[in-house]
mmCIF file of C-alpha atoms and ligand atoms in Angstrom:
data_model
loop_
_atom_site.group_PDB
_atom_site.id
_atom_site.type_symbol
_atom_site.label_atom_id
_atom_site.label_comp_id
_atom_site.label_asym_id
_atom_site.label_seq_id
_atom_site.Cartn_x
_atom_site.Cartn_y
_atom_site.Cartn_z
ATOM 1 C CA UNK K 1 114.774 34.412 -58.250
ATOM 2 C CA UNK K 2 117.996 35.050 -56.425
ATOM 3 C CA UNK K 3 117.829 32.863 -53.172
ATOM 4 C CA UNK K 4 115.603 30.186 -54.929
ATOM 5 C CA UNK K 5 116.257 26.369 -53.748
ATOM 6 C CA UNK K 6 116.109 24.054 -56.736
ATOM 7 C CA UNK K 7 116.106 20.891 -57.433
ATOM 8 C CA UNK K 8 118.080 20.032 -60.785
ATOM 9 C CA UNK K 9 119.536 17.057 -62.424
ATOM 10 C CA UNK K 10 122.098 16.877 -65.092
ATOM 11 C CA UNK K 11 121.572 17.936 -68.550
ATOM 12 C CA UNK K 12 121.955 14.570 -70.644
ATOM 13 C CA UNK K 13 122.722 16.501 -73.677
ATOM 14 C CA UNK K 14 124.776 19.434 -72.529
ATOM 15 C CA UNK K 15 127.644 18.149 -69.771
ATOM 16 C CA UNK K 16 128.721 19.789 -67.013
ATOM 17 C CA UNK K 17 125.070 21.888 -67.090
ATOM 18 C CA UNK K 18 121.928 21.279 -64.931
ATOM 19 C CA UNK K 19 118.442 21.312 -65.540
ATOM 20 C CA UNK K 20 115.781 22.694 -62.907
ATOM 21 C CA UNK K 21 113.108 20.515 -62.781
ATOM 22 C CA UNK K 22 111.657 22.444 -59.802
ATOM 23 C CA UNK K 23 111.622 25.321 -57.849
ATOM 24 C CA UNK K 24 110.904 24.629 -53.810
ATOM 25 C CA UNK K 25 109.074 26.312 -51.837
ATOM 26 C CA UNK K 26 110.038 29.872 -50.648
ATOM 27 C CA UNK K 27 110.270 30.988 -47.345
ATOM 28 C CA UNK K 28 109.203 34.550 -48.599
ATOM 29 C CA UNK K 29 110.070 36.814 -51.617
ATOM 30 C CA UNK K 30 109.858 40.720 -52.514
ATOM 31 C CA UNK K 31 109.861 42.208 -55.723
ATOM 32 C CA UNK K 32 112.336 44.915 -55.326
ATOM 33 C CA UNK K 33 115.021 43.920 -55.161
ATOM 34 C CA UNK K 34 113.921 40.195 -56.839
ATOM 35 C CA UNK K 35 114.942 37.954 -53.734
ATOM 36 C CA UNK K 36 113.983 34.975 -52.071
ATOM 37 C CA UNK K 37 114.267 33.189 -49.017
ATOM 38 C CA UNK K 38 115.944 36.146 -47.171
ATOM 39 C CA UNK K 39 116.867 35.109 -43.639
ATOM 40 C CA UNK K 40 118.051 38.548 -42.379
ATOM 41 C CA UNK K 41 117.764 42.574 -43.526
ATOM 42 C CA UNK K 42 120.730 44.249 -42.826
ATOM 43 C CA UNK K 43 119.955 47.614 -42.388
ATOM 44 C CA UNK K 44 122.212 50.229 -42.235
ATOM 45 C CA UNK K 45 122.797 53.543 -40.755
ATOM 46 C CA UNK K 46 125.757 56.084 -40.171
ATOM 47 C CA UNK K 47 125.938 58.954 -37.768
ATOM 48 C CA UNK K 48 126.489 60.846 -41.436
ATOM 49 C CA UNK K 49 124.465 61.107 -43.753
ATOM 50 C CA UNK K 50 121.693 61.113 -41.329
ATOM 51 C CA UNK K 51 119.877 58.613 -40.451
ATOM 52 C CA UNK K 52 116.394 58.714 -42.027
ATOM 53 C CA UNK K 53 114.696 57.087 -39.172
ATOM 54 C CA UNK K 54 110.966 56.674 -40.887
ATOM 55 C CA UNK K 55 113.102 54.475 -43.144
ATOM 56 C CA UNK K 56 114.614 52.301 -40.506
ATOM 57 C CA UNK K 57 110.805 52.011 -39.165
ATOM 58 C CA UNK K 58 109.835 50.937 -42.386
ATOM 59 C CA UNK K 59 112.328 48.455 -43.287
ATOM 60 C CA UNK K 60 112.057 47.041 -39.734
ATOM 61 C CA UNK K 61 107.784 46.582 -40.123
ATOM 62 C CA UNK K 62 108.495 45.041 -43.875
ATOM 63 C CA UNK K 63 111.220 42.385 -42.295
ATOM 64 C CA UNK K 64 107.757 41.567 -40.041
ATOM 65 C CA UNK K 65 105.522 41.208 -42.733
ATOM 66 C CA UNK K 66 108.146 39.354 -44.810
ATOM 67 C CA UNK K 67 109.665 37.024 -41.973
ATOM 68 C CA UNK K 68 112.672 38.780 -42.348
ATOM 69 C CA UNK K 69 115.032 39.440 -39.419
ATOM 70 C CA UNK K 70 116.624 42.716 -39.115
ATOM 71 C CA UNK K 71 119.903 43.662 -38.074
ATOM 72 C CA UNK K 72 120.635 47.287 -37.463
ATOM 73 C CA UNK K 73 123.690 48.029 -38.372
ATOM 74 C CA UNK K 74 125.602 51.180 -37.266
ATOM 75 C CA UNK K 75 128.441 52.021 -39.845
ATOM 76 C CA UNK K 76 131.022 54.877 -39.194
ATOM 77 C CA UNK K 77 131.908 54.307 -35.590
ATOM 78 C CA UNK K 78 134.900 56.561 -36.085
ATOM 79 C CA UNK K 79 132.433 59.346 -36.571
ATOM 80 C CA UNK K 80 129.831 58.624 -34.002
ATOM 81 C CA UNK K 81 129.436 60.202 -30.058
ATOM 82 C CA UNK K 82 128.130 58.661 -27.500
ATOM 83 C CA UNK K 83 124.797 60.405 -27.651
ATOM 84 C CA UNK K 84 124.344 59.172 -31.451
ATOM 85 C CA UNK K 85 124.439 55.315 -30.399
ATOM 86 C CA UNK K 86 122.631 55.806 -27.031
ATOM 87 C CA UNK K 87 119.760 57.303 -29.185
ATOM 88 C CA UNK K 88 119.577 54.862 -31.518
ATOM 89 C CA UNK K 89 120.048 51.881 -28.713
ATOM 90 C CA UNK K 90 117.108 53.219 -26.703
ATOM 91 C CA UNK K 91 114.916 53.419 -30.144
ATOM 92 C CA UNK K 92 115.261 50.426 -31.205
ATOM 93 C CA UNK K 93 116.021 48.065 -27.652
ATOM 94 C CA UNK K 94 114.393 45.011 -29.336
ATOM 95 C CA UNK K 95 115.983 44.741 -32.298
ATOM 96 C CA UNK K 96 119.835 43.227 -32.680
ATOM 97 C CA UNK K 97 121.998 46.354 -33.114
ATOM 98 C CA UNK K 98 125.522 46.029 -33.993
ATOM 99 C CA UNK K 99 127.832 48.795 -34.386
ATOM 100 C CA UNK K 100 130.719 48.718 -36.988
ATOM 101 C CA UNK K 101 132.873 50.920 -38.639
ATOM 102 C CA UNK K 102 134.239 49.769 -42.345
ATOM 103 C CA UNK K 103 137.044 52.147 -42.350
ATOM 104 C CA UNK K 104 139.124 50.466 -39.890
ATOM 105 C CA UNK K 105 137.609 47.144 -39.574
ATOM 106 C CA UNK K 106 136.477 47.569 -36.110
ATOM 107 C CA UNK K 107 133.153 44.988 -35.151
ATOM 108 C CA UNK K 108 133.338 43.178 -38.021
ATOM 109 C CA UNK K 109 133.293 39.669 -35.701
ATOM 110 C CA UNK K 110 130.654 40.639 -34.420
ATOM 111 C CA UNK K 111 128.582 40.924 -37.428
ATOM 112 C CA UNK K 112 130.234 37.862 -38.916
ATOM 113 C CA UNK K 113 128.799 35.908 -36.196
ATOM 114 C CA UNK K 114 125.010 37.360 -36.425
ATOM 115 C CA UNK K 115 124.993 37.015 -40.179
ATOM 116 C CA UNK K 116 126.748 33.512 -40.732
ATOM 117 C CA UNK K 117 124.859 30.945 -42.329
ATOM 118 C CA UNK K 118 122.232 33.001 -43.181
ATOM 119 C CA UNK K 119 120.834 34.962 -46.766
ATOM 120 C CA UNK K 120 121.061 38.191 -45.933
ATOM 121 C CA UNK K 121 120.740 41.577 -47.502
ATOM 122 C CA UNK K 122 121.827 44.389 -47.428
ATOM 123 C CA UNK K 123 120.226 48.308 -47.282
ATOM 124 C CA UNK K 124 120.051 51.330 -46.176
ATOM 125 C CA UNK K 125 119.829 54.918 -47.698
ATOM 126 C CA UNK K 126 122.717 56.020 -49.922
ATOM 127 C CA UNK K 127 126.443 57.009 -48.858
ATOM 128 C CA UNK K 128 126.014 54.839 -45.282
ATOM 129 C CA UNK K 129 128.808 52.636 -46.400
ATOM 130 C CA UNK K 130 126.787 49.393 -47.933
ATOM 131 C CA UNK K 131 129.709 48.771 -50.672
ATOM 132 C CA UNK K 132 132.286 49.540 -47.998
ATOM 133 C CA UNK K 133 130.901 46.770 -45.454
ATOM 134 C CA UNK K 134 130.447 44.571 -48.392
ATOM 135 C CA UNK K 135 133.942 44.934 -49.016
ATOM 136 C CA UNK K 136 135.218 44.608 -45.817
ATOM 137 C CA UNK K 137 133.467 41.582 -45.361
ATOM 138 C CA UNK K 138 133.755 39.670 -48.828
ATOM 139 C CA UNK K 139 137.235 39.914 -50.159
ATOM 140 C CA UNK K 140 138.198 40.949 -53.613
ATOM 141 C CA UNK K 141 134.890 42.114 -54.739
ATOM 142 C CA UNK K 142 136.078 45.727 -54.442
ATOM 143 C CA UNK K 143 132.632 47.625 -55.067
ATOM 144 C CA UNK K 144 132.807 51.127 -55.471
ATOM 145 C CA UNK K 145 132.710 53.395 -53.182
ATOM 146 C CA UNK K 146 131.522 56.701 -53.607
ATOM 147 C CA UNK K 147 135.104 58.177 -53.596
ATOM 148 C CA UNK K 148 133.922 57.756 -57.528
ATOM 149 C CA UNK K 149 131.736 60.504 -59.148
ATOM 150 C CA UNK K 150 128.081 59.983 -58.251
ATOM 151 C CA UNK K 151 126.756 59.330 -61.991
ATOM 152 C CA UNK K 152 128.992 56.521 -62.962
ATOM 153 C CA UNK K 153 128.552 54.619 -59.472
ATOM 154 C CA UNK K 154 124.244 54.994 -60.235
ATOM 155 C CA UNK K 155 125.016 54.294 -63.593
ATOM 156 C CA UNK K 156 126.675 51.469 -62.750
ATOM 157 C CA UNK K 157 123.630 50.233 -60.046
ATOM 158 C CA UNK K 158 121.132 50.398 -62.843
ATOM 159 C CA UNK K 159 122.606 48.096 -65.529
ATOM 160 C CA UNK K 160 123.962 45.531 -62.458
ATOM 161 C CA UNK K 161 121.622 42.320 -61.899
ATOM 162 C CA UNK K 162 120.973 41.124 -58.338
ATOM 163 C CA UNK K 163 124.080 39.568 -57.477
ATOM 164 C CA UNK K 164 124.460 37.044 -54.739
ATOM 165 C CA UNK K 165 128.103 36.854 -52.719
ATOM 166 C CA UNK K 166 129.021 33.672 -51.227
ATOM 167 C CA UNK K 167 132.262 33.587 -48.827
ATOM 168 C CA UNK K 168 133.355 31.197 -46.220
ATOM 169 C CA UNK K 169 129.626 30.614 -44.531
ATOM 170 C CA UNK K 170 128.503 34.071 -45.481
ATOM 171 C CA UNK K 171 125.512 33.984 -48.235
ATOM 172 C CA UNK K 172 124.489 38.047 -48.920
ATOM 173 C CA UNK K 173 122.846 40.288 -51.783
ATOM 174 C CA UNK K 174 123.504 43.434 -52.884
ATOM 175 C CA UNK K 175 120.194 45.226 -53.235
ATOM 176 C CA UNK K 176 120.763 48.217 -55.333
ATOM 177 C CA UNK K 177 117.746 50.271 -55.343
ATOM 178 C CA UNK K 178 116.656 49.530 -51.952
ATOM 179 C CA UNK K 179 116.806 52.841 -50.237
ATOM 180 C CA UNK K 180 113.003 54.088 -50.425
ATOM 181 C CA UNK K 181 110.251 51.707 -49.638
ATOM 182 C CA UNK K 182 106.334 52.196 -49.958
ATOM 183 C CA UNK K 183 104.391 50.139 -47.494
ATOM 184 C CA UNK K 184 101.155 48.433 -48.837
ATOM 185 C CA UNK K 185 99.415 47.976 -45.419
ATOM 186 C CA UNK K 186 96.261 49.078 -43.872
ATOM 187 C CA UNK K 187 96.811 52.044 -41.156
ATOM 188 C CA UNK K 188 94.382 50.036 -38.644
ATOM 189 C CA UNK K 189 96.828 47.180 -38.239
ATOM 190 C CA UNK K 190 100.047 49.676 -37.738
ATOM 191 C CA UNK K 191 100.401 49.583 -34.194
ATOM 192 C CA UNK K 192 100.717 45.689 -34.321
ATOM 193 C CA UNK K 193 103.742 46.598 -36.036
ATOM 194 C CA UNK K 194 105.487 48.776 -32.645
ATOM 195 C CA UNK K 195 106.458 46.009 -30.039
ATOM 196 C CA UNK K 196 106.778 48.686 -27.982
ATOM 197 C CA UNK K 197 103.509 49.483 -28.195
ATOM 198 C CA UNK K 198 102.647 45.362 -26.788
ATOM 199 C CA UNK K 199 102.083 45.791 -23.456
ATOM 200 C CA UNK K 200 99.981 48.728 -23.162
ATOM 201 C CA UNK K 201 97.866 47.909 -26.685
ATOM 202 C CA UNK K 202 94.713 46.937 -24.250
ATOM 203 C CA UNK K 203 94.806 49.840 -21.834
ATOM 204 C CA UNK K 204 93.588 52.604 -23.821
ATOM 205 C CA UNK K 205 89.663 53.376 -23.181
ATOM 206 C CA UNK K 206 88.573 53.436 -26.720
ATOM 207 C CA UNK K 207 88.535 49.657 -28.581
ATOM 208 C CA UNK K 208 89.669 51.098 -32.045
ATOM 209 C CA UNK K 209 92.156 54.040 -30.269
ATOM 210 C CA UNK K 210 94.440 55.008 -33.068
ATOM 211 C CA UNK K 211 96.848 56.434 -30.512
ATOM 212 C CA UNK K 212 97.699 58.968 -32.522
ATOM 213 C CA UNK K 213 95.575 61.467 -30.350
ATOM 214 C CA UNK K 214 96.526 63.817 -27.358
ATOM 215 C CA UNK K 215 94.578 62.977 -24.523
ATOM 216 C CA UNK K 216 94.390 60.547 -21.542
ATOM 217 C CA UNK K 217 92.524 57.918 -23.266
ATOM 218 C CA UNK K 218 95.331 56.399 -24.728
ATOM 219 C CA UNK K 219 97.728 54.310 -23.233
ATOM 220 C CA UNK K 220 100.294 54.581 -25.875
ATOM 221 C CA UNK K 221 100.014 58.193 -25.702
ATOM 222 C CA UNK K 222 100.614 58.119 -21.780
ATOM 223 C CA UNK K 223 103.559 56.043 -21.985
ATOM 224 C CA UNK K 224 105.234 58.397 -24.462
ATOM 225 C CA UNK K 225 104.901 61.435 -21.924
ATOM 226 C CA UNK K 226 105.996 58.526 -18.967
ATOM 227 C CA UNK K 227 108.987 58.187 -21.127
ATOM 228 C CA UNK K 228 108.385 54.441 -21.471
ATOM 229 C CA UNK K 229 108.135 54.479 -25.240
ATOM 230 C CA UNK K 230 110.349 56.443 -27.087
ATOM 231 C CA UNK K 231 108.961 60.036 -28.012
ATOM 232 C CA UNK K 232 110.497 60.211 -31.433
ATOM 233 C CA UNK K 233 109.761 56.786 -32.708
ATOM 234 C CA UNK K 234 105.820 57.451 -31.312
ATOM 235 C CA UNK K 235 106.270 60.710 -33.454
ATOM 236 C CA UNK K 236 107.515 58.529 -36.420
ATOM 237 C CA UNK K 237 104.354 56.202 -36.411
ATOM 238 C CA UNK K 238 101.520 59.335 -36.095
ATOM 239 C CA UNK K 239 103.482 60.458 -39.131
ATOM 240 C CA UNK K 240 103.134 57.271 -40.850
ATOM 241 C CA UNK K 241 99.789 56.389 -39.954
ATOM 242 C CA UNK K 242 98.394 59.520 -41.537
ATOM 243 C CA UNK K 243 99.969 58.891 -44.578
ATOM 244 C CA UNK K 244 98.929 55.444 -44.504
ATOM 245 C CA UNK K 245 95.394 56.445 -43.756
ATOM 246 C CA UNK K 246 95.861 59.304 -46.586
ATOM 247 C CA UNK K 247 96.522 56.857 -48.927
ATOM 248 C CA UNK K 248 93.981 54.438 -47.786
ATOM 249 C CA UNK K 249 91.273 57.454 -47.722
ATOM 250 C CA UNK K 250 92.158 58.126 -51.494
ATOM 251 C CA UNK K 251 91.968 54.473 -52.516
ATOM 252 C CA UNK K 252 88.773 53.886 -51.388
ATOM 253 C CA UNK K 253 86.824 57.605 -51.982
HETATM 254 N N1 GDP R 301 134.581 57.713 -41.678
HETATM 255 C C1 GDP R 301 134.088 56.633 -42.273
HETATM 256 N N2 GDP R 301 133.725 56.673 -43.575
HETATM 257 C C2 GDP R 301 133.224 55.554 -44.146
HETATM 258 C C3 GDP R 301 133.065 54.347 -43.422
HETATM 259 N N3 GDP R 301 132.518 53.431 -44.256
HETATM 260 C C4 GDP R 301 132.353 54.039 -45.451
HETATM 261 N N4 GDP R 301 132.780 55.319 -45.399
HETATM 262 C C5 GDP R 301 132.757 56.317 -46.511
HETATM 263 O O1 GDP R 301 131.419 56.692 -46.781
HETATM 264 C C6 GDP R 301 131.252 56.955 -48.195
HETATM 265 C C7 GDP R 301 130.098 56.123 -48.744
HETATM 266 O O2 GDP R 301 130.429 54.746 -48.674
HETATM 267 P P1 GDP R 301 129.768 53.664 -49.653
HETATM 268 O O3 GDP R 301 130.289 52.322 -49.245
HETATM 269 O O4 GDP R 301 129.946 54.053 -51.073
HETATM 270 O O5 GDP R 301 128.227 53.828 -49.261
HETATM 271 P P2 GDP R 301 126.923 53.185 -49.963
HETATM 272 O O6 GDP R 301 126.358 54.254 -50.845
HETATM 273 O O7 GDP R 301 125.984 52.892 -48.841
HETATM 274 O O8 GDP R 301 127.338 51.955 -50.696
HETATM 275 C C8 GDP R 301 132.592 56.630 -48.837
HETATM 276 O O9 GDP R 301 133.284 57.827 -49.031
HETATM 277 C C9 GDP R 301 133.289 55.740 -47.810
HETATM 278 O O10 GDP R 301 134.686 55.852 -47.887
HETATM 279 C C10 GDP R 301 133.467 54.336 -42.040
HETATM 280 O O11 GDP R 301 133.367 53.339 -41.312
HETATM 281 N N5 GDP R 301 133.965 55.504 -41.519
HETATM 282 MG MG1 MG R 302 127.123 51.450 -52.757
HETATM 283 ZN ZN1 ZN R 303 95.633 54.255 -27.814
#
């Protein structure tokens, strides 16, 4: 797989090529895209399109499951307001959020330095300006952007292999395809998933509380109307616990 450590020796009969006698340990894989080892998730949004949120959740609880690190990454700084990057600050406080714009090259140290020496990847829905920070960061790769008619540049993602950039001490995939994501987890262990959800997991009355229900018995729930945990990401996880739990209930009818 892309991001596999190897050992190899040289191929007696064939100079100048290698053999793989084996392939080490991995750190962690996923299918789709084929990767392994991945250090850090670089998940980006824009201010336009907009941002599909339940995504960012989802990418964010996969990078847990995966021992992934995430790094939000806000593209199109040109085009966002203050409110925009508050909002997305105060969602997601614990995660590393760095805010760039590929246009005119502005935060691009700053990313540098959180992605150096590491595999990364790259994602995020379509049109948030993947190929663009690719470019900006790798030179003369020149991806296209989507200044190019839409069927050529999916054509073009379909018949392209994984392909790993290496630059200076940067190490990162392209991950074509990675825009949608189903998770394979069961809905009882999704609140593990919401570190803002930590600190109050032991306060609500019932042992097995869901927290997806009105009422004082949940501590979750009373935080959200406290304003301590952030309304629309709590209204993000009852969505995707009952289609967890949907999915779960049909599996097992
Ligand atoms: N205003 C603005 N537009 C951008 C920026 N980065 C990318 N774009 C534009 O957004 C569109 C989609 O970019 P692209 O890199 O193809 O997105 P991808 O589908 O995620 O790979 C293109 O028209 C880019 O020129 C930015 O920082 N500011
Ligand atoms: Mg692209
Ligand atoms: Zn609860």
């Amino acid at each position: 797989m892309v991001g596999d450590y190897v050992d190899i020796e040289p191929n007696e009969y064939d100079s100048g090529k290698y053999i793989i006698n084996k392939v080490l340990p991995r750190k962690n894989s996923i299918p789709r895209p084929p990767l392994a080892n991945i250090d850090k998730l670089i998940i980006v949004i824009a201010p336009k399109p907009e941002p599909d949120l339940l995504l960012v959740d989802k990418l964010i609880i996969y990078c847990m499951i995966n021992n992934i690190e995430p790094i939000i990454v806000i593209n199109k700084s040109d085009l966002a307001d203050e409110k925009f990057l508050e909002s997305i600050k105060n969602q997601y406080y614990f995660e590393k959020i760095c805010v760039v714009c590929a246009k005119n090259g502005s935060g691009f140290d700053e990313l540098k330095s959180l992605i150096s020496s590491s595999f990364c990847a790259v994602c995020g829905q379509s049109a948030v300006g993947k190929s663009s920070i690719l470019n900006t960061l790798i030179p003369n790769i020149e991806l296209q952007t989507q200044g190019l008619s839409r069927k050529i540049d999916r054509g073009k993602h379909t018949t392209r292999v994984n392909e790993l950039y290496l630059y200076e001490d940067l190490m990162i995939a392209d991950t074509p395809g990675f825009s949608s994501l189903e998770l394979d987890i069961d809905f009882k262990e999704l609140a593990s998933f919401y570190p803002e959800f930590d600190e109050f997991l032991g306060d609500c009355k019932y042992l097995n509380c869901s927290h997806v229900k009105e009422g004082k018995d949940c501590a979750v729930v009373s935080e959200v109307e406290s304003g301590k945990i952030n309304k629309d990401r709590y209204q993000r996880y009852c969505d995707l616990y009952k289609n967890l739990k949907e999915k779960w209930d049909k599996k097992y009818d």
